[in-house]
């Protein structure tokens, strides 16, 4: 789904994050990055396709613009074969 990156204000080659995906979030204020999993959005952003709710590996929940998320691994079923 990288062909719709412009709609999200992302760079070419960006992949749209979906619920269950493992994502990386780069901090704008430091060189560190955070890792988390995209979860079902809460009621405030459920209808906003530009935002995602992420459960971070430190247990905190964040709501972030999807364009800032880098998909590391797709969640769900991997139907190989």
mmCIF file as gemmi writes it, N, C-alpha and C atoms, coordinates in Angstrom:
data_model
loop_
_atom_site.group_PDB
_atom_site.id
_atom_site.type_symbol
_atom_site.label_atom_id
_atom_site.label_alt_id
_atom_site.label_comp_id
_atom_site.label_asym_id
_atom_site.label_entity_id
_atom_site.label_seq_id
_atom_site.pdbx_PDB_ins_code
_atom_site.Cartn_x
_atom_site.Cartn_y
_atom_site.Cartn_z
_atom_site.occupancy
_atom_site.B_iso_or_equiv
_atom_site.pdbx_formal_charge
_atom_site.auth_seq_id
_atom_site.auth_asym_id
_atom_site.pdbx_PDB_model_num
ATOM 1 N N . UNK Axp A 1 ? 0.813 -1.215 0 1 0 ? 1 A 1
ATOM 2 C CA . UNK Axp A 1 ? 0 0 0 1 0 ? 1 A 1
ATOM 3 C C . UNK Axp A 1 ? 0.842 1.259 0 1 0 ? 1 A 1
ATOM 4 N N . UNK Axp A 2 ? 2.045 1.173 -0.482 1 0 ? 2 A 1
ATOM 5 C CA . UNK Axp A 2 ? 2.917 2.337 -0.445 1 0 ? 2 A 1
ATOM 6 C C . UNK Axp A 2 ? 2.54 3.372 -1.492 1 0 ? 2 A 1
ATOM 7 N N . UNK Axp A 3 ? 1.611 3.065 -2.395 1 0 ? 3 A 1
ATOM 8 C CA . UNK Axp A 3 ? 1.241 4.016 -3.435 1 0 ? 3 A 1
ATOM 9 C C . UNK Axp A 3 ? 0.395 5.174 -2.912 1 0 ? 3 A 1
ATOM 10 N N . UNK Axp A 4 ? -0.073 5.141 -1.682 1 0 ? 4 A 1
ATOM 11 C CA . UNK Axp A 4 ? -0.885 6.226 -1.123 1 0 ? 4 A 1
ATOM 12 C C . UNK Axp A 4 ? -0.102 7.069 -0.114 1 0 ? 4 A 1
ATOM 13 N N . UNK Axp A 5 ? 1.216 7.027 -0.164 1 0 ? 5 A 1
ATOM 14 C CA . UNK Axp A 5 ? 2.031 7.743 0.817 1 0 ? 5 A 1
ATOM 15 C C . UNK Axp A 5 ? 1.774 9.252 0.793 1 0 ? 5 A 1
ATOM 16 N N . UNK Axp A 6 ? 1.494 9.825 -0.375 1 0 ? 6 A 1
ATOM 17 C CA . UNK Axp A 6 ? 1.273 11.271 -0.47 1 0 ? 6 A 1
ATOM 18 C C . UNK Axp A 6 ? 0.041 11.711 0.315 1 0 ? 6 A 1
ATOM 19 N N . UNK Axp A 7 ? -0.984 10.871 0.343 1 0 ? 7 A 1
ATOM 20 C CA . UNK Axp A 7 ? -2.209 11.201 1.078 1 0 ? 7 A 1
ATOM 21 C C . UNK Axp A 7 ? -1.914 11.376 2.573 1 0 ? 7 A 1
ATOM 22 N N . UNK Axp A 8 ? -0.905 10.665 3.072 1 0 ? 8 A 1
ATOM 23 C CA . UNK Axp A 8 ? -0.555 10.724 4.488 1 0 ? 8 A 1
ATOM 24 C C . UNK Axp A 8 ? 0.564 11.719 4.772 1 0 ? 8 A 1
ATOM 25 N N . UNK Axp A 9 ? 1.123 12.339 3.737 1 0 ? 9 A 1
ATOM 26 C CA . UNK Axp A 9 ? 2.227 13.266 3.931 1 0 ? 9 A 1
ATOM 27 C C . UNK Axp A 9 ? 3.531 12.557 4.233 1 0 ? 9 A 1
ATOM 28 N N . UNK Axp A 10 ? 3.651 11.314 3.79 1 0 ? 10 A 1
ATOM 29 C CA . UNK Axp A 10 ? 4.841 10.501 4.07 1 0 ? 10 A 1
ATOM 30 C C . UNK Axp A 10 ? 5.787 10.51 2.87 1 0 ? 10 A 1
ATOM 31 N N . UNK Axp A 11 ? 6.945 9.906 3.078 1 0 ? 11 A 1
ATOM 32 C CA . UNK Axp A 11 ? 7.945 9.792 2.032 1 0 ? 11 A 1
ATOM 33 C C . UNK Axp A 11 ? 7.62 8.614 1.117 1 0 ? 11 A 1
ATOM 34 N N . UNK Axp A 12 ? 8.112 8.675 -0.116 1 0 ? 12 A 1
ATOM 35 C CA . UNK Axp A 12 ? 7.937 7.567 -1.049 1 0 ? 12 A 1
ATOM 36 C C . UNK Axp A 12 ? 8.575 6.308 -0.477 1 0 ? 12 A 1
ATOM 37 N N . UNK Axp A 13 ? 7.904 5.179 -0.637 1 0 ? 13 A 1
ATOM 38 C CA . UNK Axp A 13 ? 8.39 3.928 -0.088 1 0 ? 13 A 1
ATOM 39 C C . UNK Axp A 13 ? 7.809 3.595 1.284 1 0 ? 13 A 1
ATOM 40 N N . UNK Axp A 14 ? 7.092 4.557 1.883 1 0 ? 14 A 1
ATOM 41 C CA . UNK Axp A 14 ? 6.465 4.358 3.194 1 0 ? 14 A 1
ATOM 42 C C . UNK Axp A 14 ? 5.384 3.294 3.079 1 0 ? 14 A 1
ATOM 43 N N . UNK Axp A 15 ? 5.254 2.459 4.119 1 0 ? 15 A 1
ATOM 44 C CA . UNK Axp A 15 ? 4.212 1.432 4.167 1 0 ? 15 A 1
ATOM 45 C C . UNK Axp A 15 ? 3.162 1.813 5.197 1 0 ? 15 A 1
ATOM 46 N N . UNK Axp A 16 ? 1.907 1.678 4.823 1 0 ? 16 A 1
ATOM 47 C CA . UNK Axp A 16 ? 0.774 1.998 5.694 1 0 ? 16 A 1
ATOM 48 C C . UNK Axp A 16 ? 0.722 1.019 6.865 1 0 ? 16 A 1
ATOM 49 N N . UNK Axp A 17 ? 0.773 1.511 8.117 1 0 ? 17 A 1
ATOM 50 C CA . UNK Axp A 17 ? 0.69 0.619 9.271 1 0 ? 17 A 1
ATOM 51 C C . UNK Axp A 17 ? -0.75 0.175 9.537 1 0 ? 17 A 1
ATOM 52 N N . UNK Axp A 18 ? -0.912 -1.099 9.862 1 0 ? 18 A 1
ATOM 53 C CA . UNK Axp A 18 ? -2.218 -1.665 10.186 1 0 ? 18 A 1
ATOM 54 C C . UNK Axp A 18 ? -2.196 -2.221 11.604 1 0 ? 18 A 1
ATOM 55 N N . UNK Axp A 19 ? -3.375 -2.463 12.173 1 0 ? 19 A 1
ATOM 56 C CA . UNK Axp A 19 ? -3.482 -3.043 13.504 1 0 ? 19 A 1
ATOM 57 C C . UNK Axp A 19 ? -2.717 -4.364 13.541 1 0 ? 19 A 1
ATOM 58 N N . UNK Axp A 20 ? -1.881 -4.528 14.557 1 0 ? 20 A 1
ATOM 59 C CA . UNK Axp A 20 ? -1.09 -5.734 14.727 1 0 ? 20 A 1
ATOM 60 C C . UNK Axp A 20 ? 0.332 -5.619 14.206 1 0 ? 20 A 1
ATOM 61 N N . UNK Axp A 21 ? 0.624 -4.56 13.458 1 0 ? 21 A 1
ATOM 62 C CA . UNK Axp A 21 ? 1.969 -4.375 12.92 1 0 ? 21 A 1
ATOM 63 C C . UNK Axp A 21 ? 2.936 -3.906 13.994 1 0 ? 21 A 1
ATOM 64 N N . UNK Axp A 22 ? 4.159 -4.417 13.933 1 0 ? 22 A 1
ATOM 65 C CA . UNK Axp A 22 ? 5.243 -3.949 14.778 1 0 ? 22 A 1
ATOM 66 C C . UNK Axp A 22 ? 5.847 -2.737 14.082 1 0 ? 22 A 1
ATOM 67 N N . UNK Axp A 23 ? 5.922 -1.608 14.798 1 0 ? 23 A 1
ATOM 68 C CA . UNK Axp A 23 ? 6.391 -0.368 14.19 1 0 ? 23 A 1
ATOM 69 C C . UNK Axp A 23 ? 7.508 0.273 15.005 1 0 ? 23 A 1
ATOM 70 N N . UNK Axp A 24 ? 8.264 1.1 14.338 1 0 ? 24 A 1
ATOM 71 C CA . UNK Axp A 24 ? 9.334 1.87 14.965 1 0 ? 24 A 1
ATOM 72 C C . UNK Axp A 24 ? 8.955 3.34 14.866 1 0 ? 24 A 1
ATOM 73 N N . UNK Axp A 25 ? 9.191 4.067 15.96 1 0 ? 25 A 1
ATOM 74 C CA . UNK Axp A 25 ? 8.881 5.49 16.01 1 0 ? 25 A 1
ATOM 75 C C . UNK Axp A 25 ? 10.178 6.223 16.317 1 0 ? 25 A 1
ATOM 76 N N . UNK Axp A 26 ? 10.594 7.083 15.402 1 0 ? 26 A 1
ATOM 77 C CA . UNK Axp A 26 ? 11.81 7.862 15.616 1 0 ? 26 A 1
ATOM 78 C C . UNK Axp A 26 ? 11.457 9.124 16.383 1 0 ? 26 A 1
ATOM 79 N N . UNK Axp A 27 ? 12.228 9.431 17.411 1 0 ? 27 A 1
ATOM 80 C CA . UNK Axp A 27 ? 12.017 10.639 18.197 1 0 ? 27 A 1
ATOM 81 C C . UNK Axp A 27 ? 12.567 11.834 17.436 1 0 ? 27 A 1
ATOM 82 N N . UNK Axp A 28 ? 11.802 12.909 17.41 1 0 ? 28 A 1
ATOM 83 C CA . UNK Axp A 28 ? 12.253 14.131 16.738 1 0 ? 28 A 1
ATOM 84 C C . UNK Axp A 28 ? 13.228 14.919 17.603 1 0 ? 28 A 1
ATOM 85 N N . UNK Axp A 29 ? 13.217 14.68 18.904 1 0 ? 29 A 1
ATOM 86 C CA . UNK Axp A 29 ? 14.048 15.458 19.816 1 0 ? 29 A 1
ATOM 87 C C . UNK Axp A 29 ? 15.355 14.766 20.205 1 0 ? 29 A 1
ATOM 88 N N . UNK Axp A 30 ? 15.491 13.483 19.867 1 0 ? 30 A 1
ATOM 89 C CA . UNK Axp A 30 ? 16.721 12.767 20.196 1 0 ? 30 A 1
ATOM 90 C C . UNK Axp A 30 ? 16.983 11.705 19.139 1 0 ? 30 A 1
ATOM 91 N N . UNK Axp A 31 ? 18.073 11.003 19.282 1 0 ? 31 A 1
ATOM 92 C CA . UNK Axp A 31 ? 18.435 9.973 18.311 1 0 ? 31 A 1
ATOM 93 C C . UNK Axp A 31 ? 17.822 8.612 18.618 1 0 ? 31 A 1
ATOM 94 N N . UNK Axp A 32 ? 17.15 8.503 19.762 1 0 ? 32 A 1
ATOM 95 C CA . UNK Axp A 32 ? 16.579 7.206 20.129 1 0 ? 32 A 1
ATOM 96 C C . UNK Axp A 32 ? 15.283 6.928 19.382 1 0 ? 32 A 1
ATOM 97 N N . UNK Axp A 33 ? 14.969 5.651 19.278 1 0 ? 33 A 1
ATOM 98 C CA . UNK Axp A 33 ? 13.719 5.236 18.661 1 0 ? 33 A 1
ATOM 99 C C . UNK Axp A 33 ? 12.954 4.37 19.657 1 0 ? 33 A 1
ATOM 100 N N . UNK Axp A 34 ? 11.653 4.28 19.44 1 0 ? 34 A 1
ATOM 101 C CA . UNK Axp A 34 ? 10.8 3.429 20.258 1 0 ? 34 A 1
ATOM 102 C C . UNK Axp A 34 ? 10.158 2.39 19.355 1 0 ? 34 A 1
ATOM 103 N N . UNK Axp A 35 ? 9.782 1.269 19.93 1 0 ? 35 A 1
ATOM 104 C CA . UNK Axp A 35 ? 9.135 0.189 19.193 1 0 ? 35 A 1
ATOM 105 C C . UNK Axp A 35 ? 7.799 -0.103 19.856 1 0 ? 35 A 1
ATOM 106 N N . UNK Axp A 36 ? 6.802 -0.41 19.049 1 0 ? 36 A 1
ATOM 107 C CA . UNK Axp A 36 ? 5.493 -0.737 19.586 1 0 ? 36 A 1
ATOM 108 C C . UNK Axp A 36 ? 4.645 -1.469 18.573 1 0 ? 36 A 1
ATOM 109 N N . UNK Axp A 37 ? 3.425 -1.79 18.984 1 0 ? 37 A 1
ATOM 110 C CA . UNK Axp A 37 ? 2.476 -2.498 18.137 1 0 ? 37 A 1
ATOM 111 C C . UNK Axp A 37 ? 1.252 -1.614 17.933 1 0 ? 37 A 1
ATOM 112 N N . UNK Axp A 38 ? 0.798 -1.523 16.692 1 0 ? 38 A 1
ATOM 113 C CA . UNK Axp A 38 ? -0.414 -0.758 16.382 1 0 ? 38 A 1
ATOM 114 C C . UNK Axp A 38 ? -1.609 -1.527 16.922 1 0 ? 38 A 1
ATOM 115 N N . UNK Axp A 39 ? -2.448 -0.85 17.72 1 0 ? 39 A 1
ATOM 116 C CA . UNK Axp A 39 ? -3.632 -1.469 18.316 1 0 ? 39 A 1
ATOM 117 C C . UNK Axp A 39 ? -4.893 -0.796 17.776 1 0 ? 39 A 1
ATOM 118 N N . UNK Axp A 40 ? -6.033 -1.406 18.071 1 0 ? 40 A 1
ATOM 119 C CA . UNK Axp A 40 ? -7.315 -0.809 17.661 1 0 ? 40 A 1
ATOM 120 C C . UNK Axp A 40 ? -7.402 0.612 18.218 1 0 ? 40 A 1
ATOM 121 N N . UNK Axp A 41 ? -7.772 1.587 17.391 1 0 ? 41 A 1
ATOM 122 C CA . UNK Axp A 41 ? -7.838 2.97 17.864 1 0 ? 41 A 1
ATOM 123 C C . UNK Axp A 41 ? -8.972 3.204 18.838 1 0 ? 41 A 1
ATOM 124 N N . UNK Axp A 42 ? -8.762 4.186 19.726 1 0 ? 42 A 1
ATOM 125 C CA . UNK Axp A 42 ? -9.828 4.531 20.662 1 0 ? 42 A 1
ATOM 126 C C . UNK Axp A 42 ? -10.895 5.35 19.941 1 0 ? 42 A 1
ATOM 127 N N . UNK Axp A 43 ? -11.963 5.676 20.627 1 0 ? 43 A 1
ATOM 128 C CA . UNK Axp A 43 ? -13.108 6.349 20 1 0 ? 43 A 1
ATOM 129 C C . UNK Axp A 43 ? -12.781 7.736 19.451 1 0 ? 43 A 1
ATOM 130 N N . UNK Axp A 44 ? -11.736 8.381 19.97 1 0 ? 44 A 1
ATOM 131 C CA . UNK Axp A 44 ? -11.402 9.732 19.537 1 0 ? 44 A 1
ATOM 132 C C . UNK Axp A 44 ? -10.752 9.764 18.157 1 0 ? 44 A 1
ATOM 133 N N . UNK Axp A 45 ? -10.049 8.718 17.795 1 0 ? 45 A 1
ATOM 134 C CA . UNK Axp A 45 ? -9.368 8.714 16.491 1 0 ? 45 A 1
ATOM 135 C C . UNK Axp A 45 ? -9.866 7.61 15.565 1 0 ? 45 A 1
ATOM 136 N N . UNK Axp A 46 ? -10.881 6.895 15.967 1 0 ? 46 A 1
ATOM 137 C CA . UNK Axp A 46 ? -11.372 5.747 15.195 1 0 ? 46 A 1
ATOM 138 C C . UNK Axp A 46 ? -11.682 6.098 13.741 1 0 ? 46 A 1
ATOM 139 N N . UNK Axp A 47 ? -12.219 7.267 13.489 1 0 ? 47 A 1
ATOM 140 C CA . UNK Axp A 47 ? -12.609 7.661 12.136 1 0 ? 47 A 1
ATOM 141 C C . UNK Axp A 47 ? -11.579 8.56 11.458 1 0 ? 47 A 1
ATOM 142 N N . UNK Axp A 48 ? -10.428 8.731 12.068 1 0 ? 48 A 1
ATOM 143 C CA . UNK Axp A 48 ? -9.39 9.57 11.479 1 0 ? 48 A 1
ATOM 144 C C . UNK Axp A 48 ? -8.304 8.668 10.909 1 0 ? 48 A 1
ATOM 145 N N . UNK Axp A 49 ? -8.261 8.551 9.605 1 0 ? 49 A 1
ATOM 146 C CA . UNK Axp A 49 ? -7.34 7.619 8.956 1 0 ? 49 A 1
ATOM 147 C C . UNK Axp A 49 ? -5.88 8.07 8.985 1 0 ? 49 A 1
ATOM 148 N N . UNK Axp A 50 ? -5.595 9.277 9.471 1 0 ? 50 A 1
ATOM 149 C CA . UNK Axp A 50 ? -4.227 9.771 9.502 1 0 ? 50 A 1
ATOM 150 C C . UNK Axp A 50 ? -3.488 9.435 10.796 1 0 ? 50 A 1
ATOM 151 N N . UNK Axp A 51 ? -4.199 8.945 11.809 1 0 ? 51 A 1
ATOM 152 C CA . UNK Axp A 51 ? -3.606 8.689 13.13 1 0 ? 51 A 1
ATOM 153 C C . UNK Axp A 51 ? -3.695 7.22 13.496 1 0 ? 51 A 1
ATOM 154 N N . UNK Axp A 52 ? -2.768 6.782 14.356 1 0 ? 52 A 1
ATOM 155 C CA . UNK Axp A 52 ? -2.757 5.393 14.837 1 0 ? 52 A 1
ATOM 156 C C . UNK Axp A 52 ? -2.482 5.379 16.329 1 0 ? 52 A 1
ATOM 157 N N . UNK Axp A 53 ? -3.019 4.388 17.008 1 0 ? 53 A 1
ATOM 158 C CA . UNK Axp A 53 ? -2.761 4.192 18.432 1 0 ? 53 A 1
ATOM 159 C C . UNK Axp A 53 ? -1.75 3.059 18.557 1 0 ? 53 A 1
ATOM 160 N N . UNK Axp A 54 ? -0.659 3.321 19.298 1 0 ? 54 A 1
ATOM 161 C CA . UNK Axp A 54 ? 0.446 2.376 19.403 1 0 ? 54 A 1
ATOM 162 C C . UNK Axp A 54 ? 0.72 2.05 20.866 1 0 ? 54 A 1
ATOM 163 N N . UNK Axp A 55 ? 0.811 0.744 21.165 1 0 ? 55 A 1
ATOM 164 C CA . UNK Axp A 55 ? 1.218 0.283 22.479 1 0 ? 55 A 1
ATOM 165 C C . UNK Axp A 55 ? 2.723 0.071 22.42 1 0 ? 55 A 1
ATOM 166 N N . UNK Axp A 56 ? 3.47 0.911 23.158 1 0 ? 56 A 1
ATOM 167 C CA . UNK Axp A 56 ? 4.929 0.86 23.13 1 0 ? 56 A 1
ATOM 168 C C . UNK Axp A 56 ? 5.463 -0.287 23.973 1 0 ? 56 A 1
ATOM 169 N N . UNK Axp A 57 ? 6.713 -0.661 23.724 1 0 ? 57 A 1
ATOM 170 C CA . UNK Axp A 57 ? 7.315 -1.775 24.464 1 0 ? 57 A 1
ATOM 171 C C . UNK Axp A 57 ? 7.526 -1.448 25.932 1 0 ? 57 A 1
ATOM 172 N N . UNK Axp A 58 ? 7.432 -0.17 26.319 1 0 ? 58 A 1
ATOM 173 C CA . UNK Axp A 58 ? 7.554 0.197 27.733 1 0 ? 58 A 1
ATOM 174 C C . UNK Axp A 58 ? 6.191 0.214 28.435 1 0 ? 58 A 1
ATOM 175 N N . UNK Axp A 59 ? 5.138 -0.189 27.725 1 0 ? 59 A 1
ATOM 176 C CA . UNK Axp A 59 ? 3.806 -0.272 28.308 1 0 ? 59 A 1
ATOM 177 C C . UNK Axp A 59 ? 2.948 0.963 28.142 1 0 ? 59 A 1
ATOM 178 N N . UNK Axp A 60 ? 3.522 2.043 27.627 1 0 ? 60 A 1
ATOM 179 C CA . UNK Axp A 60 ? 2.758 3.282 27.424 1 0 ? 60 A 1
ATOM 180 C C . UNK Axp A 60 ? 2.003 3.225 26.104 1 0 ? 60 A 1
ATOM 181 N N . UNK Axp A 61 ? 0.915 3.991 26.036 1 0 ? 61 A 1
ATOM 182 C CA . UNK Axp A 61 ? 0.102 4.088 24.842 1 0 ? 61 A 1
ATOM 183 C C . UNK Axp A 61 ? 0.314 5.478 24.238 1 0 ? 61 A 1
ATOM 184 N N . UNK Axp A 62 ? 0.496 5.539 22.919 1 0 ? 62 A 1
ATOM 185 C CA . UNK Axp A 62 ? 0.644 6.825 22.241 1 0 ? 62 A 1
ATOM 186 C C . UNK Axp A 62 ? -0.246 6.86 21.016 1 0 ? 62 A 1
ATOM 187 N N . UNK Axp A 63 ? -0.711 8.064 20.698 1 0 ? 63 A 1
ATOM 188 C CA . UNK Axp A 63 ? -1.438 8.304 19.456 1 0 ? 63 A 1
ATOM 189 C C . UNK Axp A 63 ? -0.519 9.145 18.588 1 0 ? 63 A 1
ATOM 190 N N . UNK Axp A 64 ? -0.212 8.622 17.396 1 0 ? 64 A 1
ATOM 191 C CA . UNK Axp A 64 ? 0.779 9.246 16.53 1 0 ? 64 A 1
ATOM 192 C C . UNK Axp A 64 ? 0.283 9.321 15.093 1 0 ? 64 A 1
ATOM 193 N N . UNK Axp A 65 ? 0.804 10.277 14.328 1 0 ? 65 A 1
ATOM 194 C CA . UNK Axp A 65 ? 0.477 10.299 12.901 1 0 ? 65 A 1
ATOM 195 C C . UNK Axp A 65 ? 1.039 9.044 12.226 1 0 ? 65 A 1
ATOM 196 N N . UNK Axp A 66 ? 0.259 8.414 11.383 1 0 ? 66 A 1
ATOM 197 C CA . UNK Axp A 66 ? 0.699 7.184 10.727 1 0 ? 66 A 1
ATOM 198 C C . UNK Axp A 66 ? 1.963 7.415 9.908 1 0 ? 66 A 1
ATOM 199 N N . UNK Axp A 67 ? 2.134 8.618 9.367 1 0 ? 67 A 1
ATOM 200 C CA . UNK Axp A 67 ? 3.305 8.888 8.526 1 0 ? 67 A 1
ATOM 201 C C . UNK Axp A 67 ? 4.618 8.812 9.306 1 0 ? 67 A 1
ATOM 202 N N . UNK Axp A 68 ? 4.544 8.893 10.649 1 0 ? 68 A 1
ATOM 203 C CA . UNK Axp A 68 ? 5.75 8.82 11.474 1 0 ? 68 A 1
ATOM 204 C C . UNK Axp A 68 ? 6.1 7.397 11.89 1 0 ? 68 A 1
ATOM 205 N N . UNK Axp A 69 ? 5.271 6.435 11.501 1 0 ? 69 A 1
ATOM 206 C CA . UNK Axp A 69 ? 5.493 5.043 11.886 1 0 ? 69 A 1
ATOM 207 C C . UNK Axp A 69 ? 6.175 4.28 10.755 1 0 ? 69 A 1
ATOM 208 N N . UNK Axp A 70 ? 7.205 3.543 11.098 1 0 ? 70 A 1
ATOM 209 C CA . UNK Axp A 70 ? 7.905 2.7 10.132 1 0 ? 70 A 1
ATOM 210 C C . UNK Axp A 70 ? 7.575 1.248 10.46 1 0 ? 70 A 1
ATOM 211 N N . UNK Axp A 71 ? 6.953 0.55 9.526 1 0 ? 71 A 1
ATOM 212 C CA . UNK Axp A 71 ? 6.575 -0.841 9.737 1 0 ? 71 A 1
ATOM 213 C C . UNK Axp A 71 ? 7.837 -1.702 9.718 1 0 ? 71 A 1
ATOM 214 N N . UNK Axp A 72 ? 8.062 -2.418 10.826 1 0 ? 72 A 1
ATOM 215 C CA . UNK Axp A 72 ? 9.198 -3.333 10.941 1 0 ? 72 A 1
ATOM 216 C C . UNK Axp A 72 ? 8.768 -4.735 10.535 1 0 ? 72 A 1
ATOM 217 N N . UNK Axp A 73 ? 7.59 -5.137 11.021 1 0 ? 73 A 1
ATOM 218 C CA . UNK Axp A 73 ? 7.072 -6.472 10.731 1 0 ? 73 A 1
ATOM 219 C C . UNK Axp A 73 ? 5.561 -6.412 10.696 1 0 ? 73 A 1
ATOM 220 N N . UNK Axp A 74 ? 4.987 -7.045 9.703 1 0 ? 74 A 1
ATOM 221 C CA . UNK Axp A 74 ? 3.54 -7.095 9.599 1 0 ? 74 A 1
ATOM 222 C C . UNK Axp A 74 ? 2.966 -8.062 10.606 1 0 ? 74 A 1
ATOM 223 N N . UNK Axp A 75 ? 1.858 -7.679 11.225 1 0 ? 75 A 1
ATOM 224 C CA . UNK Axp A 75 ? 1.175 -8.56 12.171 1 0 ? 75 A 1
ATOM 225 C C . UNK Axp A 75 ? 0.187 -9.444 11.469 1 0 ? 75 A 1
ATOM 226 N N . UNK Axp A 76 ? -0.544 -10.202 12.239 1 0 ? 76 A 1
ATOM 227 C CA . UNK Axp A 76 ? -1.565 -11.082 11.652 1 0 ? 76 A 1
ATOM 228 C C . UNK Axp A 76 ? -0.983 -12.328 11.073 1 0 ? 76 A 1
ATOM 229 N N . UNK Axp A 77 ? -1.731 -12.936 10.168 1 0 ? 77 A 1
ATOM 230 C CA . UNK Axp A 77 ? -1.307 -14.208 9.59 1 0 ? 77 A 1
ATOM 231 C C . UNK Axp A 77 ? -0.381 -13.988 8.413 1 0 ? 77 A 1
ATOM 232 N N . UNK Axp A 78 ? 0.648 -14.795 8.349 1 0 ? 78 A 1
ATOM 233 C CA . UNK Axp A 78 ? 1.559 -14.793 7.212 1 0 ? 78 A 1
ATOM 234 C C . UNK Axp A 78 ? 1.304 -16.044 6.418 1 0 ? 78 A 1
ATOM 235 N N . UNK Axp A 79 ? 0.48 -15.927 5.389 1 0 ? 79 A 1
ATOM 236 C CA . UNK Axp A 79 ? 0.092 -17.085 4.583 1 0 ? 79 A 1
ATOM 237 C C . UNK Axp A 79 ? 1.168 -17.361 3.545 1 0 ? 79 A 1
ATOM 238 N N . UNK Axp A 80 ? 2.193 -18.078 3.956 1 0 ? 80 A 1
ATOM 239 C CA . UNK Axp A 80 ? 3.25 -18.446 3.035 1 0 ? 80 A 1
ATOM 240 C C . UNK Axp A 80 ? 2.991 -19.863 2.554 1 0 ? 80 A 1
ATOM 241 N N . UNK Axp A 81 ? 3.282 -20.084 1.278 1 0 ? 81 A 1
ATOM 242 C CA . UNK Axp A 81 ? 3.165 -21.452 0.83 1 0 ? 81 A 1
ATOM 243 C C . UNK Axp A 81 ? 2.304 -21.565 -0.311 1 0 ? 81 A 1
